[in-house]
PDB file of C-alpha atoms in Angstrom:
ATOM      1  CA  MET A 107     198.433 209.263-222.978  1.00 78.00           C
ATOM      2  CA  LYS A 108     196.389 210.770-225.794  1.00 92.00           C
ATOM      3  CA  ARG A 109     193.738 209.140-227.916  1.00 94.00           C
ATOM      4  CA  LEU A 110     192.599 210.459-230.808  1.00 94.00           C
ATOM      5  CA  HIS A 111     188.823 211.623-231.118  1.00 95.00           C
ATOM      6  CA  MET A 112     186.553 211.363-233.955  1.00 95.00           C
ATOM      7  CA  HIS A 113     182.208 211.536-233.912  1.00 94.00           C
ATOM      8  CA  VAL A 114     180.543 211.043-236.719  1.00 94.00           C
ATOM      9  CA  SER A 115     177.131 212.102-237.459  1.00 93.00           C
ATOM     10  CA  VAL A 116     175.242 208.745-239.297  1.00 95.00           C
ATOM     11  CA  PRO A 117     171.686 208.856-241.012  1.00 93.00           C
ATOM     12  CA  ASP A 118     170.704 205.236-238.941  1.00 93.00           C
ATOM     13  CA  LEU A 119     172.352 204.066-236.158  1.00 95.00           C
ATOM     14  CA  THR A 120     171.695 200.153-236.769  1.00 96.00           C
ATOM     15  CA  PRO A 121     173.683 199.887-240.399  1.00 96.00           C
ATOM     16  CA  ALA A 122     176.418 201.819-239.115  1.00 96.00           C
ATOM     17  CA  ILE A 123     177.044 199.591-235.755  1.00 96.00           C
ATOM     18  CA  ALA A 124     177.170 196.848-238.211  1.00 96.00           C
ATOM     19  CA  PHE A 125     179.369 198.602-240.584  1.00 95.00           C
ATOM     20  CA  TYR A 126     182.422 199.469-237.728  1.00 95.00           C
ATOM     21  CA  ARG A 127     181.747 196.683-235.800  1.00 96.00           C
ATOM     22  CA  ALA A 128     182.975 194.968-238.871  1.00 94.00           C
ATOM     23  CA  LEU A 129     186.001 197.336-239.561  1.00 93.00           C
ATOM     24  CA  PHE A 130     186.554 197.429-235.729  1.00 95.00           C
ATOM     25  CA  ASP A 131     186.540 194.013-235.398  1.00 95.00           C
ATOM     26  CA  ALA A 132     185.155 195.027-231.800  1.00 97.00           C
ATOM     27  CA  GLU A 133     181.978 195.616-230.211  1.00 97.00           C
ATOM     28  CA  PRO A 134     181.094 198.914-228.571  1.00 98.00           C
ATOM     29  CA  THR A 135     182.070 200.087-225.665  1.00 97.00           C
ATOM     30  CA  VAL A 136     178.780 202.094-224.987  1.00 96.00           C
ATOM     31  CA  THR A 137     175.591 201.739-227.031  1.00 97.00           C
ATOM     32  CA  LYS A 138     171.960 203.885-226.524  1.00 95.00           C
ATOM     33  CA  ARG A 139     168.808 204.301-228.832  1.00 93.00           C
ATOM     34  CA  ASP A 140     170.887 207.481-230.455  1.00 93.00           C
ATOM     35  CA  TYR A 141     174.613 207.111-229.640  1.00 95.00           C
ATOM     36  CA  ALA A 142     177.272 204.009-230.390  1.00 97.00           C
ATOM     37  CA  LYS A 143     181.405 204.376-228.756  1.00 97.00           C
ATOM     38  CA  TRP A 144     183.810 202.401-229.525  1.00 98.00           C
ATOM     39  CA  MET A 145     187.369 202.720-227.128  1.00 97.00           C
ATOM     40  CA  LEU A 146     189.967 200.867-229.236  1.00 96.00           C
ATOM     41  CA  ASP A 147     193.724 200.653-228.212  1.00 95.00           C
ATOM     42  CA  ASP A 148     194.898 199.463-232.043  1.00 91.00           C
ATOM     43  CA  PRO A 149     194.588 202.275-233.552  1.00 91.00           C
ATOM     44  CA  ARG A 150     193.873 204.091-230.100  1.00 94.00           C
ATOM     45  CA  VAL A 151     191.368 206.327-231.077  1.00 96.00           C
ATOM     46  CA  ASN A 152     187.776 207.373-228.879  1.00 96.00           C
ATOM     47  CA  PHE A 153     185.503 207.020-232.203  1.00 96.00           C
ATOM     48  CA  ALA A 154     181.342 207.502-231.792  1.00 95.00           C
ATOM     49  CA  ILE A 155     178.662 208.213-234.375  1.00 95.00           C
ATOM     50  CA  SER A 156     175.112 209.328-233.575  1.00 93.00           C
ATOM     51  CA  ALA A 157     172.053 209.469-235.307  1.00 91.00           C
ATOM     52  CA  ARG A 158     170.539 212.928-233.847  1.00 79.00           C
ATOM     53  CA  ALA A 159     169.309 214.870-236.693  1.00 66.00           C
ATOM     54  CA  ARG A 160     172.328 216.354-237.885  1.00 72.00           C
ATOM     55  CA  GLY A 161     173.784 216.262-241.528  1.00 84.00           C
ATOM     56  CA  ALA A 162     175.902 212.836-241.945  1.00 89.00           C
ATOM     57  CA  GLY A 163     179.066 213.034-242.186  1.00 91.00           C
ATOM     58  CA  VAL A 164     182.665 214.015-240.024  1.00 90.00           C
ATOM     59  CA  ASP A 165     181.047 216.263-236.980  1.00 88.00           C
ATOM     60  CA  HIS A 166     184.339 216.621-235.096  1.00 89.00           C
ATOM     61  CA  VAL A 167     187.662 215.635-234.378  1.00 93.00           C
ATOM     62  CA  GLY A 168     190.130 215.856-230.952  1.00 90.00           C
ATOM     63  CA  ILE A 169     192.079 214.300-228.444  1.00 92.00           C
ATOM     64  CA  GLN A 170     191.073 213.184-225.076  1.00 91.00           C
ATOM     65  CA  VAL A 171     193.136 213.250-222.888  1.00 93.00           C
ATOM     66  CA  ASP A 172     193.649 211.884-218.982  1.00 92.00           C
ATOM     67  CA  SER A 173     193.619 214.704-216.756  1.00 93.00           C
ATOM     68  CA  ARG A 174     192.672 218.150-215.776  1.00 92.00           C
ATOM     69  CA  ASP A 175     196.585 218.946-216.712  1.00 94.00           C
ATOM     70  CA  GLU A 176     196.612 217.706-220.236  1.00 93.00           C
ATOM     71  CA  LEU A 177     193.770 219.465-220.702  1.00 91.00           C
ATOM     72  CA  GLY A 178     194.662 222.726-219.485  1.00 90.00           C
ATOM     73  CA  VAL A 179     198.032 221.840-221.876  1.00 91.00           C
ATOM     74  CA  LEU A 180     196.860 221.792-225.073  1.00 87.00           C
ATOM     75  CA  ALA A 181     194.666 224.822-224.070  1.00 86.00           C
ATOM     76  CA  ALA A 182     197.786 226.856-223.587  1.00 87.00           C
ATOM     77  CA  ARG A 183     199.183 225.837-226.991  1.00 87.00           C
ATOM     78  CA  LEU A 184     196.248 226.913-229.149  1.00 82.00           C
ATOM     79  CA  LYS A 185     195.702 229.710-227.544  1.00 82.00           C
ATOM     80  CA  ALA A 186     199.605 230.695-227.192  1.00 83.00           C
ATOM     81  CA  ALA A 187     199.289 229.930-231.414  1.00 79.00           C
ATOM     82  CA  GLY A 188     196.721 232.422-231.186  1.00 75.00           C
ATOM     83  CA  ALA A 189     193.654 230.469-231.780  1.00 81.00           C
ATOM     84  CA  THR A 190     190.441 231.534-229.674  1.00 83.00           C
ATOM     85  CA  THR A 191     189.058 228.822-227.656  1.00 84.00           C
ATOM     86  CA  PHE A 192     185.871 227.598-226.299  1.00 84.00           C
ATOM     87  CA  ASP A 193     186.259 226.498-222.847  1.00 86.00           C
ATOM     88  CA  GLN A 194     183.544 224.394-221.134  1.00 84.00           C
ATOM     89  CA  GLU A 195     183.960 222.987-216.908  1.00 85.00           C
ATOM     90  CA  ALA A 196     181.875 219.871-216.023  1.00 78.00           C
ATOM     91  CA  THR A 197     179.961 219.361-219.071  1.00 82.00           C
ATOM     92  CA  THR A 198     177.718 216.776-220.031  1.00 72.00           C
ATOM     93  CA  CYS A 199     177.916 215.586-223.796  1.00 74.00           C
ATOM     94  CA  CYS A 200     177.580 212.263-225.459  1.00 71.00           C
ATOM     95  CA  TYR A 201     176.368 210.632-222.372  1.00 76.00           C
ATOM     96  CA  ALA A 202     179.770 211.189-220.460  1.00 76.00           C
ATOM     97  CA  GLN A 203     180.682 214.146-217.902  1.00 83.00           C
ATOM     98  CA  SER A 204     183.757 216.049-219.325  1.00 87.00           C
ATOM     99  CA  ASP A 205     185.869 219.680-219.361  1.00 90.00           C
ATOM    100  CA  LYS A 206     186.534 220.799-222.683  1.00 89.00           C
ATOM    101  CA  SER A 207     188.047 223.132-225.112  1.00 87.00           C
ATOM    102  CA  TRP A 208     186.655 223.688-228.623  1.00 88.00           C
ATOM    103  CA  VAL A 209     188.445 225.396-231.388  1.00 87.00           C
ATOM    104  CA  THR A 210     187.864 225.372-235.220  1.00 86.00           C
ATOM    105  CA  ASP A 211     191.428 225.070-237.044  1.00 83.00           C
ATOM    106  CA  THR A 212     191.939 227.175-240.506  1.00 79.00           C
ATOM    107  CA  ALA A 213     190.016 224.516-242.749  1.00 79.00           C
ATOM    108  CA  GLY A 214     186.830 224.768-240.223  1.00 85.00           C
ATOM    109  CA  VAL A 215     187.432 221.644-239.106  1.00 86.00           C
ATOM    110  CA  ARG A 216     185.802 221.655-235.133  1.00 86.00           C
ATOM    111  CA  TRP A 217     188.489 220.296-232.976  1.00 88.00           C
ATOM    112  CA  GLU A 218     187.054 219.091-229.082  1.00 87.00           C
ATOM    113  CA  SER A 219     190.129 218.553-226.773  1.00 88.00           C
ATOM    114  CA  PHE A 220     188.564 217.117-223.236  1.00 87.00           C
ATOM    115  CA  PHE A 221     189.189 214.722-219.937  1.00 90.00           C
ATOM    116  CA  THR A 222     186.162 213.046-219.529  1.00 85.00           C
ATOM    117  CA  HIS A 223     185.176 212.460-215.685  1.00 85.00           C
ATOM    118  CA  GLY A 224     182.434 210.393-215.440  1.00 76.00           C
ATOM    119  CA  GLU A 225     179.170 209.181-216.943  1.00 80.00           C
ATOM    120  CA  ALA A 226     176.152 210.685-217.618  1.00 76.00           C
ATOM    121  CA  THR A 227     172.334 209.401-217.812  1.00 78.00           C
ATOM    122  CA  SER A 228     171.567 211.294-221.163  1.00 76.00           C
ATOM    123  CA  TYR A 229     173.127 212.498-224.015  1.00 68.00           C
ATOM    124  CA  GLY A 230     173.645 216.242-222.937  1.00 74.00           C
ATOM    125  CA  GLU A 231     172.741 219.382-222.332  1.00 62.00           C
ATOM    126  CA  ASP A 232     172.155 220.197-226.578  1.00 52.00           C
ATOM    127  CA  GLU A 233     169.678 217.344-227.658  1.00 43.00           C
ATOM    128  CA  VAL A 234     168.661 217.101-230.645  1.00 40.00           C
ATOM    129  CA  LEU A 235     167.692 220.884-231.880  1.00 32.00           C
ATOM    130  CA  PRO A 236     165.909 219.911-235.548  1.00 35.00           C
ATOM    131  CA  GLU A 237     165.593 223.644-236.205  1.00 34.00           C
ATOM    132  CA  THR A 238     169.580 223.909-236.356  1.00 33.00           C
ATOM    133  CA  PRO A 239     170.692 220.562-237.671  1.00 34.00           C
ATOM    134  CA  GLU A 240     174.305 222.214-238.479  1.00 40.00           C
ATOM    135  CA  VAL A 241     174.729 222.418-234.873  1.00 39.00           C
ATOM    136  CA  ALA A 242     176.940 219.610-233.049  1.00 45.00           C
ATOM    137  CA  CYS A 243     176.190 217.274-230.300  1.00 51.00           C
ATOM    138  CA  CYS A 244     178.345 219.822-227.970  1.00 57.00           C
ATOM    139  CA  GLY A 245     180.903 222.582-228.427  1.00 53.00           C
ATOM    140  CA  PRO A 246     180.437 225.900-230.216  1.00 48.00           C
ATOM    141  CA  LYS A 247     178.561 226.584-233.525  1.00 47.00           C
ATOM    142  CA  PRO A 248     180.751 225.517-236.672  1.00 44.00           C
ATOM    143  CA  GLN A 249     181.853 228.600-238.636  1.00 42.00           C
ATOM    144  CA  ALA A 250     180.564 229.007-242.097  1.00 39.00           C
ATOM    145  CA  ALA A 251     183.189 228.205-244.836  1.00 37.00           C
ATOM    146  CA  CYS A 252     184.581 231.677-246.486  1.00 36.00           C
ATOM    147  CA  CYS A 253     184.544 231.680-250.328  1.00 36.00           C
TER     148      CYS A 253
END
């Protein structure tokens, strides 16, 4: 079964955790010094927040799958539709080990399809890069908006 994923960058983790704890009426399933995540069943979502020197707001959205095969199916659908994907295998991001396929939609929204197969002790390969705050936690750099 697939699960919707949303990752939001926040300026301060503590009040953001309090807000989302109240909204979801649930404690985060993962809490780190710079990151928190809720794995909710109602609604079925993997909701993550991080305070990592990035602009506040929606960082990316995605679909979490239960197997590498499901990830392959999603990536194949996107490629068949003419989308260019950025695929990653065995990458570390958001304190997890995952295989991923990234794509940017027609409105410039970054979508991450991923299969998580383990935990990690660090945030990931793309640590905070203050000189390039527009780069997300993981995945390709967002395309510049047109117009």
